[in-house]
Coordinates of C-alpha atoms in Angstrom, one line a residue:
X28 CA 0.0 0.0 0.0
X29 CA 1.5 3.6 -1.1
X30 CA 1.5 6.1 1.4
X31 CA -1.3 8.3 -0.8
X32 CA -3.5 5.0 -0.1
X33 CA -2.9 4.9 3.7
X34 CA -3.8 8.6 4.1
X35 CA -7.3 8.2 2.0
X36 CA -10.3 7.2 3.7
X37 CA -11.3 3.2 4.2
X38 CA -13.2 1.0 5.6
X39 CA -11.7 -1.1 7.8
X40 CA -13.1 -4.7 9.7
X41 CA -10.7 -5.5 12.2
X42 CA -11.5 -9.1 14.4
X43 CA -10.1 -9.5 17.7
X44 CA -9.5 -12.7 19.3
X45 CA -10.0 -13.9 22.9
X46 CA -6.1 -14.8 23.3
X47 CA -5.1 -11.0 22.4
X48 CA -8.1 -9.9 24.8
X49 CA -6.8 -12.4 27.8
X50 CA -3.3 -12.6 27.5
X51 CA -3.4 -16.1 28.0
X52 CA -5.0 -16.0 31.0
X53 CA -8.7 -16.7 32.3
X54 CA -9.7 -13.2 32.7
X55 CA -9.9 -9.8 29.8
X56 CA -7.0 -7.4 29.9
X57 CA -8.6 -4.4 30.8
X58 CA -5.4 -2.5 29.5
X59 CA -5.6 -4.4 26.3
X60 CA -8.9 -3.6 25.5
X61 CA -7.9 0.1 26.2
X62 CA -5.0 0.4 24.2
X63 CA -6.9 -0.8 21.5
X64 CA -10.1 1.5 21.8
X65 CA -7.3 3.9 21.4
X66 CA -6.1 3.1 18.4
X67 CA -9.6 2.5 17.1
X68 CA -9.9 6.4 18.0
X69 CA -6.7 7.2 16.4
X70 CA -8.0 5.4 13.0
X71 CA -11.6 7.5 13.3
X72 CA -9.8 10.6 14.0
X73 CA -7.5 10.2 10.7
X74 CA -11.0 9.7 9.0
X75 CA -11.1 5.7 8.8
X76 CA -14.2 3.8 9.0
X77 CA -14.3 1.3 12.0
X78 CA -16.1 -1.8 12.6
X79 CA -14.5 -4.0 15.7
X80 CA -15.2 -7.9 15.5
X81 CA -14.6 -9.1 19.0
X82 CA -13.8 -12.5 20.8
X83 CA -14.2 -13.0 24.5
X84 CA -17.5 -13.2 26.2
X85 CA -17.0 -16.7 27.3
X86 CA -13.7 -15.6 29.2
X87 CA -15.4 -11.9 30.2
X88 CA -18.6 -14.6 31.5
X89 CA -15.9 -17.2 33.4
X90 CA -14.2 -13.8 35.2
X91 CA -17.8 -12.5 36.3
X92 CA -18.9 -16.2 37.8
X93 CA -15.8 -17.0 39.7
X94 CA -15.6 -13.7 41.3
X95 CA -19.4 -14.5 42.4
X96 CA -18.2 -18.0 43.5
X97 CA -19.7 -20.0 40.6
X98 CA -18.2 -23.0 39.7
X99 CA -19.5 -22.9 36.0
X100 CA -18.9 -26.1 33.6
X101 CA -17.2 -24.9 30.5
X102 CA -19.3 -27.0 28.7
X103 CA -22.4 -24.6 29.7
X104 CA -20.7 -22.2 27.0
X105 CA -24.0 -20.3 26.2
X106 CA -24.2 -19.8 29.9
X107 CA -21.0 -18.4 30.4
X108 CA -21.4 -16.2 27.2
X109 CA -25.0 -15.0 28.4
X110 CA -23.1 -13.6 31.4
X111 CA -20.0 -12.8 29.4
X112 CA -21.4 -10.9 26.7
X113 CA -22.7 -7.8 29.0
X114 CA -19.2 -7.5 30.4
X115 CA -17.5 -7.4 27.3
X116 CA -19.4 -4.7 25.8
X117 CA -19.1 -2.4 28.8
X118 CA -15.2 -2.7 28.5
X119 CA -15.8 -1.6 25.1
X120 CA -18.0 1.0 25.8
X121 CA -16.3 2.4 28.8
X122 CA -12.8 2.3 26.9
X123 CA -14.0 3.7 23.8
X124 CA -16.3 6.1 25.4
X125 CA -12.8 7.7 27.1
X126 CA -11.6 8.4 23.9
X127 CA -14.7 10.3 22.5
X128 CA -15.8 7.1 20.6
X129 CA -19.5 5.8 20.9
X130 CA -20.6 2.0 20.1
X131 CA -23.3 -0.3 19.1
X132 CA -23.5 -3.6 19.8
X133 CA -24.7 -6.3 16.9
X134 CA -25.0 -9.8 17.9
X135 CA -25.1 -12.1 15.0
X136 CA -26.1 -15.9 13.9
X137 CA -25.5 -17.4 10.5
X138 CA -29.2 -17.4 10.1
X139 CA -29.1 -14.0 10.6
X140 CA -26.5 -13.8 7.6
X141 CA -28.3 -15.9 5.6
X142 CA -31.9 -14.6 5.4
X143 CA -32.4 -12.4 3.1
X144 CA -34.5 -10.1 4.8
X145 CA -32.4 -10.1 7.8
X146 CA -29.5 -9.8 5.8
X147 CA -30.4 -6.0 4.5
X148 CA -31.3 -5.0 8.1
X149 CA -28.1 -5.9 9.4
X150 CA -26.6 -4.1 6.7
X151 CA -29.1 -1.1 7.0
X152 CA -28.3 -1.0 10.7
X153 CA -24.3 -1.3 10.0
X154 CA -24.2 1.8 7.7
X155 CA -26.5 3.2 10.1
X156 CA -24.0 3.7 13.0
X157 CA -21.1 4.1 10.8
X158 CA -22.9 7.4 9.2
X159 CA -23.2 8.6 12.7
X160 CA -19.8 8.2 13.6
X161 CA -20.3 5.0 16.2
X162 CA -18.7 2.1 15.6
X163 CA -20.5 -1.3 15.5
X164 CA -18.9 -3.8 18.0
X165 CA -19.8 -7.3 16.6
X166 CA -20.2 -10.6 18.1
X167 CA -21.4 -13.8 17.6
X168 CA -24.6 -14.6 19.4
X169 CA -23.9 -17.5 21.3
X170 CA -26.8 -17.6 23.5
X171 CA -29.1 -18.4 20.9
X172 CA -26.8 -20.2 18.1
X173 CA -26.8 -23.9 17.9
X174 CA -24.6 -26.1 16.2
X175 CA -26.4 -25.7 13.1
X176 CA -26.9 -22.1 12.9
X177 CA -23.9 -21.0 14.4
X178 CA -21.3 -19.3 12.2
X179 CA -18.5 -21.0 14.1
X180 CA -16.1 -18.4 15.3
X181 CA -15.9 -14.7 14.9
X182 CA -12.7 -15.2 12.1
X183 CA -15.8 -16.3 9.9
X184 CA -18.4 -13.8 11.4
X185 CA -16.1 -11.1 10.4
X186 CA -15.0 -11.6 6.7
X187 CA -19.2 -11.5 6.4
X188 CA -19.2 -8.2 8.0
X189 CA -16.4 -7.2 5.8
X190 CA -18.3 -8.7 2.3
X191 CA -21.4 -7.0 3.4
X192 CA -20.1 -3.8 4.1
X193 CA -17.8 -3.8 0.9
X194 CA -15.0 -3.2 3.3
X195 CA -11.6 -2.2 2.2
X196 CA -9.6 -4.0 4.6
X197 CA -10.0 -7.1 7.2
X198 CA -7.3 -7.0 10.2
X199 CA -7.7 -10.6 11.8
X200 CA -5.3 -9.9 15.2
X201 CA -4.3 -13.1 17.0
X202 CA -1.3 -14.7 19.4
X203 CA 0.8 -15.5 15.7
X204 CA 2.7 -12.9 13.9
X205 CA 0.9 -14.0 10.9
X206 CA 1.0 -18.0 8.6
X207 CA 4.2 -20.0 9.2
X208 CA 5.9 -22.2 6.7
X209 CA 5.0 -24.8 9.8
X210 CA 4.1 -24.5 13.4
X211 CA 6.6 -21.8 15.2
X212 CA 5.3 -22.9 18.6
X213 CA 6.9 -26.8 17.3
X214 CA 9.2 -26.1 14.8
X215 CA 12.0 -23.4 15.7
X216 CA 13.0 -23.0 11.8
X217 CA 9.5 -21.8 10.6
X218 CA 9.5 -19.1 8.8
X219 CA 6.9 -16.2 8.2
X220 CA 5.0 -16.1 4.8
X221 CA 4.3 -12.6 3.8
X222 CA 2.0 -12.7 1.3
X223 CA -0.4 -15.3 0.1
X224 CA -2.5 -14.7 -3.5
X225 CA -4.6 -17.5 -3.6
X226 CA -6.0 -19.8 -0.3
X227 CA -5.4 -23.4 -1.8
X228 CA -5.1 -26.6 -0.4
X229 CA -1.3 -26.3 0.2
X230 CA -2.0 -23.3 2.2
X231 CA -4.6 -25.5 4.1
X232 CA -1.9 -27.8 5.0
X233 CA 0.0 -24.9 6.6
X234 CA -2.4 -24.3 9.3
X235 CA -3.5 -26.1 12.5
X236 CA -7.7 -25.7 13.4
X237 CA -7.1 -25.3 17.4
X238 CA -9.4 -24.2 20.5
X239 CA -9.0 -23.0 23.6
X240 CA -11.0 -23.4 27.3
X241 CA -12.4 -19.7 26.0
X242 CA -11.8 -19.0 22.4
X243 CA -12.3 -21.1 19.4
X244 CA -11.0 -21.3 15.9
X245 CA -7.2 -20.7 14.9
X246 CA -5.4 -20.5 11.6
X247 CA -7.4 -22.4 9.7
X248 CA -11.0 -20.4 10.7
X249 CA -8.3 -17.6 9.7
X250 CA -7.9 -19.3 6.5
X251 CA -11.4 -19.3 6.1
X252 CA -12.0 -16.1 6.6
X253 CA -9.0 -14.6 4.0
X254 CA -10.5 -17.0 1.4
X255 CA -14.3 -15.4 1.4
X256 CA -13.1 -11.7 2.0
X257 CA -10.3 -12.3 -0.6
X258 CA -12.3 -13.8 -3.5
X259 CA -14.9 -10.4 -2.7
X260 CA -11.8 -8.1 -3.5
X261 CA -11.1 -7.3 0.0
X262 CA -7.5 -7.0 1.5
X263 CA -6.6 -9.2 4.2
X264 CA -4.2 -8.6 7.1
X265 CA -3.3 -11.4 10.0
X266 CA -1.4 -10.2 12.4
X267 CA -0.2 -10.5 16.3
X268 CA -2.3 -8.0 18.5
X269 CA 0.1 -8.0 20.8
X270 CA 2.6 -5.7 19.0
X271 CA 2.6 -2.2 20.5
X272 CA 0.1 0.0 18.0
X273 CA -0.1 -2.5 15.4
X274 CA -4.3 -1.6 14.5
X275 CA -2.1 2.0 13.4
X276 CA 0.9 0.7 12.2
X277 CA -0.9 -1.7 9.9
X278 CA -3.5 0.5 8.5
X279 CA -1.4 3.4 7.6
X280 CA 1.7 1.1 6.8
X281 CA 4.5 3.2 8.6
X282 CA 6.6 -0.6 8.5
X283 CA 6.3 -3.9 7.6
X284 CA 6.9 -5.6 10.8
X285 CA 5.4 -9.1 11.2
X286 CA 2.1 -10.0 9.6
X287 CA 0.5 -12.1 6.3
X288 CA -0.9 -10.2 3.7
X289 CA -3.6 -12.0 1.4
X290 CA -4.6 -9.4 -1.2
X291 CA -8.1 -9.2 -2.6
X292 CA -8.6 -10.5 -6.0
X293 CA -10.3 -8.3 -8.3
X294 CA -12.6 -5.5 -7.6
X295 CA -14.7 -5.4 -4.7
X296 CA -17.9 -3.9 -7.2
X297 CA -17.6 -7.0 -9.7
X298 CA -17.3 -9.9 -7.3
X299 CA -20.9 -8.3 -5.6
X300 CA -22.0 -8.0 -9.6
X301 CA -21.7 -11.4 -9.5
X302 CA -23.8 -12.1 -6.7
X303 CA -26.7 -10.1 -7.7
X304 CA -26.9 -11.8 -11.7
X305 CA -26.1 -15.1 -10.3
X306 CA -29.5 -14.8 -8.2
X307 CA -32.9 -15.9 -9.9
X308 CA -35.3 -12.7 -9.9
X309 CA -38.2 -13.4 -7.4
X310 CA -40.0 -10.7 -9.6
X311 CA -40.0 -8.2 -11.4
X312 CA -40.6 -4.2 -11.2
X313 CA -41.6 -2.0 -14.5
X314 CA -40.3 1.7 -14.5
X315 CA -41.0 4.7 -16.5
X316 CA -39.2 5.7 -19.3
X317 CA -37.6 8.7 -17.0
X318 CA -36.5 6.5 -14.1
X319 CA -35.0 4.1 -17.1
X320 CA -32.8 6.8 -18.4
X321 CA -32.1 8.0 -15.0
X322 CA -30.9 4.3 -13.6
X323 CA -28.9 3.7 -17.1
X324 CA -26.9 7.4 -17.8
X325 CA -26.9 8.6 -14.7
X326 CA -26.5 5.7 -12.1
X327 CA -29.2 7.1 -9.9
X328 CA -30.8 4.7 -7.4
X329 CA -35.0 3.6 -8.1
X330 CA -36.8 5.5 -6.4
X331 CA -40.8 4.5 -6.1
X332 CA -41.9 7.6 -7.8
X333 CA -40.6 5.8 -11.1
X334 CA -42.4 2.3 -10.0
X335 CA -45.2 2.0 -12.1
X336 CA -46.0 -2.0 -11.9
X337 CA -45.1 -4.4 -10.0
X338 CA -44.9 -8.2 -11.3
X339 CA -45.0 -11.3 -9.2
X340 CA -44.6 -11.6 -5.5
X341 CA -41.2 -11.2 -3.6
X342 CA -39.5 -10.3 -0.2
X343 CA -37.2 -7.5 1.3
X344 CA -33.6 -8.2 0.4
X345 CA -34.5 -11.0 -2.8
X346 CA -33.6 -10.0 -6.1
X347 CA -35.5 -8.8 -8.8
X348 CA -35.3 -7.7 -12.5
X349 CA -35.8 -3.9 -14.0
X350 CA -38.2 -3.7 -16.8
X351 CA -39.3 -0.8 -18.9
X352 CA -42.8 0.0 -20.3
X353 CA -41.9 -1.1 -23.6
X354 CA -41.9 -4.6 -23.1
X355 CA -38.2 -5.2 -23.9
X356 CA -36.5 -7.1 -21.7
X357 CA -35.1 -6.8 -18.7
X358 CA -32.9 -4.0 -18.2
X359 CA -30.8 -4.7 -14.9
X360 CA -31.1 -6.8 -11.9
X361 CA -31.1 -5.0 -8.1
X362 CA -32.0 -6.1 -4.3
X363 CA -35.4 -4.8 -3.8
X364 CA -35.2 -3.0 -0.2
X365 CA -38.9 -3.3 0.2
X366 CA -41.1 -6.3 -0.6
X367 CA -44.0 -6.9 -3.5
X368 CA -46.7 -5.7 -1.2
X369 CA -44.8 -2.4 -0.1
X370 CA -44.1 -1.7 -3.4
X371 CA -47.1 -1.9 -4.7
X372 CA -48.1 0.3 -2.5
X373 CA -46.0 3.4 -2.7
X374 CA -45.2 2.9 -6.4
X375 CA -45.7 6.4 -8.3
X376 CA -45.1 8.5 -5.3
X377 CA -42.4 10.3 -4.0
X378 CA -40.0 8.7 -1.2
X379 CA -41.2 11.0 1.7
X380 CA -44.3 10.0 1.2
X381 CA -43.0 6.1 2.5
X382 CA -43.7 6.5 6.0
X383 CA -46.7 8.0 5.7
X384 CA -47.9 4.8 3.5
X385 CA -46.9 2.2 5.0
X386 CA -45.9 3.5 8.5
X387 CA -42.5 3.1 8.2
X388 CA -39.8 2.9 5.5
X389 CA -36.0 1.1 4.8
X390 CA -35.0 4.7 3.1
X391 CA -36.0 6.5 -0.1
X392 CA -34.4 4.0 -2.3
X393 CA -36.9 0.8 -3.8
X394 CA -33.4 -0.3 -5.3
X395 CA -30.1 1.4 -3.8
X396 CA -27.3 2.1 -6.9
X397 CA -24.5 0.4 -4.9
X398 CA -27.3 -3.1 -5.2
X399 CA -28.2 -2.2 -9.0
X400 CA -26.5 -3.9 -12.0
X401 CA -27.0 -2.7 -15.4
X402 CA -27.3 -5.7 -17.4

């Protein structure tokens, strides 16, 4: 990254895990946590965009128990992240509040991910706080996740975040300086791998999948989580969280010390391109000839006051085709932020009018640009 790149604005994921937040011990570093708030303010304050994926309620849940004299099974997981998880987030917003930084907490399930419909309001609710300057802090929801909704560890958690906020960079911090040649902890002649293009089976073989009494995952889950947010463009960084300002030193790339970069491939816009044609249309939408011309030469977003018909029966966050009143066909392909019904009802009329209809609204878009492709 050139130094005219590290001064420009981005959006940046960055996933802590519960070994950076513990120290290898049973209880969260308070220090930790408040060194990093820190440099999440530093980041804000040089104009950065901030989302902080975070690790540790089980180990925040064990500290709180024990000091009320619970003896808690840590196979009652759930239990101790129940507890855990109000802990955590008061660090963070204690810490961050210090530094002139407000949060929002977002607990998430794959399900969650997965829905459609849920899918857009976690993303509505993610641009949300960023555009009022407070930075989501993202978890996995534990307490209701089971082992067939859960996403499995926050590496995974947060390289979704990062697809579904087009971010420009994932930071995944850890106890490693980044991927060895083999394990440094058994093998004292392993060497660092700076840069990996393309997650493939011999970089599978690389990595160990490990676990802890309060943290799961390990280099693989990291592995994982560089393959989805690489193949969607986005940059990813692993690195040790333990080095002194290394959130800083890594974003604005003052030195190379220690970490594994695996670059995005391709552009961020074309991999989510993709996505949207590679979707069957749940319906269809027919626009006016001046909401046509507007979506095609100017790349304006469709708003419902160029709606004029709406075609089949589809929900919030499916995807749908563009047609024009001349029959041809389809024009482009976009997420519909409302569904058939809502549509249907505020087509023809101007966006503050939304609320009024239907008692509430998603925003003035029926299509946002950013989830429009001209076909």
């Amino acid at each position: 990254m050139t130094q005219s790149q590290s001064q420009s604005r981005r959006r940046i994921v960055v996933k802590i895990g519960t070994s950076i937040l513990t120290d290898a011990t049973d209880s969260l570093d308070r220090d930790r946590i408040q060194d990093l708030a820190g440099q999440v303010a530093t980041l804000r304050n040089d104009g950065h965009e901030v989302i902080v994926v975070t690790s540790g309620a089980r180990a925040a849940g064990r500290e709180v128990l024990e000091a009320a004299g619970l003896d808690v099974p840590n196979a009652r997981k759930q239990m101790l992240c129940a507890v855990g998880q109000a802990r955590l987030v008061w660090y963070w917003d204690q810490y961050m509040g210090q530094v002139g930084v407000q949060v929002g907490q977002v607990l998430l399930s794959r399900m969650d991910i997965e829905e459609p419909t849920s899918y857009l309001n976690i993303q509505d609710t993610l641009e949300d706080l960023i555009a009022h300057q407070i930075v989501p802090v993202v978890n996995e929801n534990d307490v209701i996740a089971t082992s067939g909704s859960r996403v499995g560890d926050n590496d995974r958690i947060s390289a979704m975040v990062a697809v579904m906020l087009q971010a420009d960079l994932l930071l995944l911090l850890t106890d490693q300086d980044g991927l060895y040649t083999r394990d440094p902890r058994i093998d004292p002649q392993a060497t660092l791998i700076p840069v990996v293009s393309r997650v493939d089976d011999r970089i599978y073989r690389l990595a160990t999948d490990t676990s802890t009494a309060l943290g799961t995952g390990g280099m693989k889950t990291k592995l994982d989580a560089a393959m989805s947010a690489q193949r969607a463009g986005i940059d990813v960084i692993v690195a040790k969280g333990t080095i002194p300002n290394i959130v800083c030193r890594t974003v604005q790339a003052r030195d190379p010390q220690g970490g594994t970069l695996f670059p995005g491939a391709g552009n961020v816009l074309e991999n989510r391109k993709r996505r949207i044609l590679s979707a069957l249309p749940a319906g269809a939408v027919v626009v006016d000839k001046g909401a046509r011309n507007a979506l095609v030469n100017r790349g304006t977003s469709l708003l419902p006051a160029g709606i004029t018909e709406v075609k089949g029966q589809f929900r919030r966050g499916n995807v749908v085709v563009l047609v024009g009143q001349d029959g041809q066909p389809g024009f482009a392909h976009g997420i519909a932020r409302y569904a058939s019904s809502e549509v249907d009802q505020i087509k023809g009329r101007q966006s503050q009018e939304i609320k009024a209809i239907l008692g509430y609204d998603y925003g003035d878009a029926t299509i946002h640009r950013n989830d429009l492709i001209l076909l």
